[in-house]
Coordinates of C-alpha atoms in Angstrom, one line a residue:
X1 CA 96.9 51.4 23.2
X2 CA 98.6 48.2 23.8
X3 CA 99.3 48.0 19.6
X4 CA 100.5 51.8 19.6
X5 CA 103.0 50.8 22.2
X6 CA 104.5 47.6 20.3
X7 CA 104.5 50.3 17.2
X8 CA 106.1 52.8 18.1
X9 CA 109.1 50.5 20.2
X10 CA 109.4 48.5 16.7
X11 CA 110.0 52.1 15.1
X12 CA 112.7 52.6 17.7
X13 CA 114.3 49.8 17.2
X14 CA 114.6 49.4 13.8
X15 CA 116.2 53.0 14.1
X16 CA 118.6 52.3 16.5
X17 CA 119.9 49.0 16.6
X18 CA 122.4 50.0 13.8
X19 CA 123.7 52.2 16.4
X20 CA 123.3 49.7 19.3
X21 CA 125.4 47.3 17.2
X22 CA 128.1 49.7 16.2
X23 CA 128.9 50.5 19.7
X24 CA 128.6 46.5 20.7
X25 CA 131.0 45.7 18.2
X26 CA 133.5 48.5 19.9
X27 CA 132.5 47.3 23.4
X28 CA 133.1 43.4 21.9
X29 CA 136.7 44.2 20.2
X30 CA 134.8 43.6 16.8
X31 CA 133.6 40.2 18.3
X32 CA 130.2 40.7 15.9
X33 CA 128.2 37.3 17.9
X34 CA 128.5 39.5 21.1
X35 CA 127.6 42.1 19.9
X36 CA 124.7 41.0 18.4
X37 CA 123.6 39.2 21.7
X38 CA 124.3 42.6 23.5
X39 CA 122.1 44.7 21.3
X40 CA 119.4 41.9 21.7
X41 CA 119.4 41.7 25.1
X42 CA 119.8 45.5 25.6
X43 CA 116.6 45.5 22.8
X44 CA 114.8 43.1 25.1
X45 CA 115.2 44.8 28.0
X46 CA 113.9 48.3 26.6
X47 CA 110.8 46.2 25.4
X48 CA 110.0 44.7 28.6
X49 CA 110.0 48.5 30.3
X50 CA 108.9 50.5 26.8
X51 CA 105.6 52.4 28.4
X52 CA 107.9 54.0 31.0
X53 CA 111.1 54.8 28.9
X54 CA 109.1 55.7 25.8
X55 CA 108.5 58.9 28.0
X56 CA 111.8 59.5 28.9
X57 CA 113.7 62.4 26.8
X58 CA 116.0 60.2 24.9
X59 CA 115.2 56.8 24.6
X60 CA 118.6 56.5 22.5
X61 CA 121.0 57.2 25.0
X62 CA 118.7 55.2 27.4
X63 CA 119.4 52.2 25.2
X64 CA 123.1 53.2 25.2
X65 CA 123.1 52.9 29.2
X66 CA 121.1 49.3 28.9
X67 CA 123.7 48.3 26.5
X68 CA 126.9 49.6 28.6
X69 CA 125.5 47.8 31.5
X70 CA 124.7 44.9 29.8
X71 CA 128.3 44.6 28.5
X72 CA 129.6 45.3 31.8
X73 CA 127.2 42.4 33.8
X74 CA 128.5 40.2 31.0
X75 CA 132.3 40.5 31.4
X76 CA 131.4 40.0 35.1
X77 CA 130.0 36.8 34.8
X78 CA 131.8 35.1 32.0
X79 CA 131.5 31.8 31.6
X80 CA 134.6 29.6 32.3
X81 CA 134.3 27.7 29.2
X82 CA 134.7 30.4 27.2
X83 CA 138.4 30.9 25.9
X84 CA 139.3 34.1 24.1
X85 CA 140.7 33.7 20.6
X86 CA 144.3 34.7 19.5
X87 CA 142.5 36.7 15.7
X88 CA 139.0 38.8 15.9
X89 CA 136.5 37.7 13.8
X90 CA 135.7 39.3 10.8
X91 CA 134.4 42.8 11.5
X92 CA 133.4 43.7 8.1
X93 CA 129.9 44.8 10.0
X94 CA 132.1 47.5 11.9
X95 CA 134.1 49.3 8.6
X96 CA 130.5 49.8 7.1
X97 CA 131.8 53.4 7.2
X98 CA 135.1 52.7 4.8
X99 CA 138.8 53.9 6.0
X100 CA 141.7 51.8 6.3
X101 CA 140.7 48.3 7.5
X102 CA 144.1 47.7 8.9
X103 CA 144.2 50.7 10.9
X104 CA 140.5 49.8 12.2
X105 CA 141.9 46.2 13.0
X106 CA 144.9 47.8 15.4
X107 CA 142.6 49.7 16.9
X108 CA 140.0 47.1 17.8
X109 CA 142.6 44.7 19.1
X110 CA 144.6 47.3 20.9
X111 CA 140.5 48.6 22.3
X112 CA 140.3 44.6 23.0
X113 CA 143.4 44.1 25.2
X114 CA 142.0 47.5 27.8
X115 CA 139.8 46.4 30.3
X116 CA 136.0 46.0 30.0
X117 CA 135.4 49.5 31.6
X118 CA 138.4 50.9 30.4
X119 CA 137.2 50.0 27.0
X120 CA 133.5 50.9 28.0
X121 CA 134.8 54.1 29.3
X122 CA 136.3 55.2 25.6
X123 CA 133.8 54.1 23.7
X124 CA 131.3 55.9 25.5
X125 CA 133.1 59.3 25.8
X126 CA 135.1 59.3 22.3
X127 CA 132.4 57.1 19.9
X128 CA 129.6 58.1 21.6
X129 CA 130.6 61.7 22.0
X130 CA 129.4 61.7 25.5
X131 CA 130.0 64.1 28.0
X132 CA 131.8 63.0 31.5
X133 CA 128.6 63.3 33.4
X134 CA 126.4 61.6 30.8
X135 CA 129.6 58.6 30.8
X136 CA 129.5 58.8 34.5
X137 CA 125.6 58.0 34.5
X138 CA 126.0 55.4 32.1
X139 CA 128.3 53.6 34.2
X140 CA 127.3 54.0 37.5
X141 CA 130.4 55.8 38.8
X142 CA 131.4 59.2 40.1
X143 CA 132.5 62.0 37.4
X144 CA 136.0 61.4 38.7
X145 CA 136.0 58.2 38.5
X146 CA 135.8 58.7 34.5
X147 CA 137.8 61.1 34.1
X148 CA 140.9 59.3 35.6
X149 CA 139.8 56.1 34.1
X150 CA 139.7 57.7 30.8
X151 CA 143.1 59.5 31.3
X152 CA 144.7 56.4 32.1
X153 CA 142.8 54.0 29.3
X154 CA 143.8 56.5 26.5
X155 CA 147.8 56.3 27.8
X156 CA 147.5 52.6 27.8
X157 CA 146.0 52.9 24.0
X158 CA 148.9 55.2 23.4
X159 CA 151.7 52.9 24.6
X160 CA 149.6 49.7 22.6
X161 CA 149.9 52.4 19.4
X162 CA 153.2 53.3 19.7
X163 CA 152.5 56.7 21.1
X164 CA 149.8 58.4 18.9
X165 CA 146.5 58.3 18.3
X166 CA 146.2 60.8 15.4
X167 CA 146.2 58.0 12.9
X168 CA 143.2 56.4 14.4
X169 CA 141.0 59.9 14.4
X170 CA 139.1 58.7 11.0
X171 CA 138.0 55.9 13.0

């Protein structure tokens, strides 16, 4: 039983954490070493707790909550010897898709100046293609609370961007 269990959670793993890592490296403003540790600790925790969510409905956006969340609780408790770095990293990782690199590059460091949840907020309902109640869930907030943090992150994004985001849609 035990061996069935640790099968079928490497099997979602291995099918997902190219996902998970996409979305961390959004989340991270294409800083790749936080996203990797996000993906493993959101792939750590789903482990620990695989008999009960391996029979939820989707275990995908499951891991997609565990990894908002764990982004959130890390921006909470940052370390103070951290510094942030004036250039990203490179997030040859993230254009695995092709596009303009430069545009990608705006976008991450214009997704990198919002705030965590702002940032959380878009990537969740505009990557993620989640609905406002689904986002809501995710983040442990009220339906409202989305929408008007979304509404506000996209007109910051728009003023960082000069205006429009049209240019950015292939993203």
């Amino acid at each position: 039983m035990r061996q069935g269990r640790r099968d079928g959670f490497r099997e979602f793993a291995a099918g997902r954490s190219g996902h998970l890592y996409r979305s961390a490296c959004l989340l991270a403003s294409g800083d790749t070493h936080l996203a990797e540790d996000l993906v493993q600790e959101t792939l750590g925790r789903m482990y620990l707790h695989w008999g009960r969510i391996s029979r939820v409905d989707n275990p995908a956006a499951y891991a997609q909550t565990v990894l908002v969340r764990a982004y959130l609780t890390h921006r909470r408790r940052r370390s103070a010897g951290e510094r942030p770095v004036g250039e990203l990293p490179d997030t040859s990782a993230v254009a695995a898709g092709g596009g303009d690199p430069a545009l990608r590059m705006t976008l991450l460091q214009a997704l990198g100046r919002l705030a965590p949840k702002d940032r959380a907020v878009l990537v969740l309902r505009y990557w993620e293609d989640r609905s406002v109640e689904e986002t809501a869930d995710a983040m442990n907030v009220s339906s409202a609370a989305v929408r008007t943090r979304c509404s506000r992150a996209l007109a910051r994004l728009r003023e960082q961007l000069g205006g429009s985001l049209s240019a950015f849609a292939e993203f």
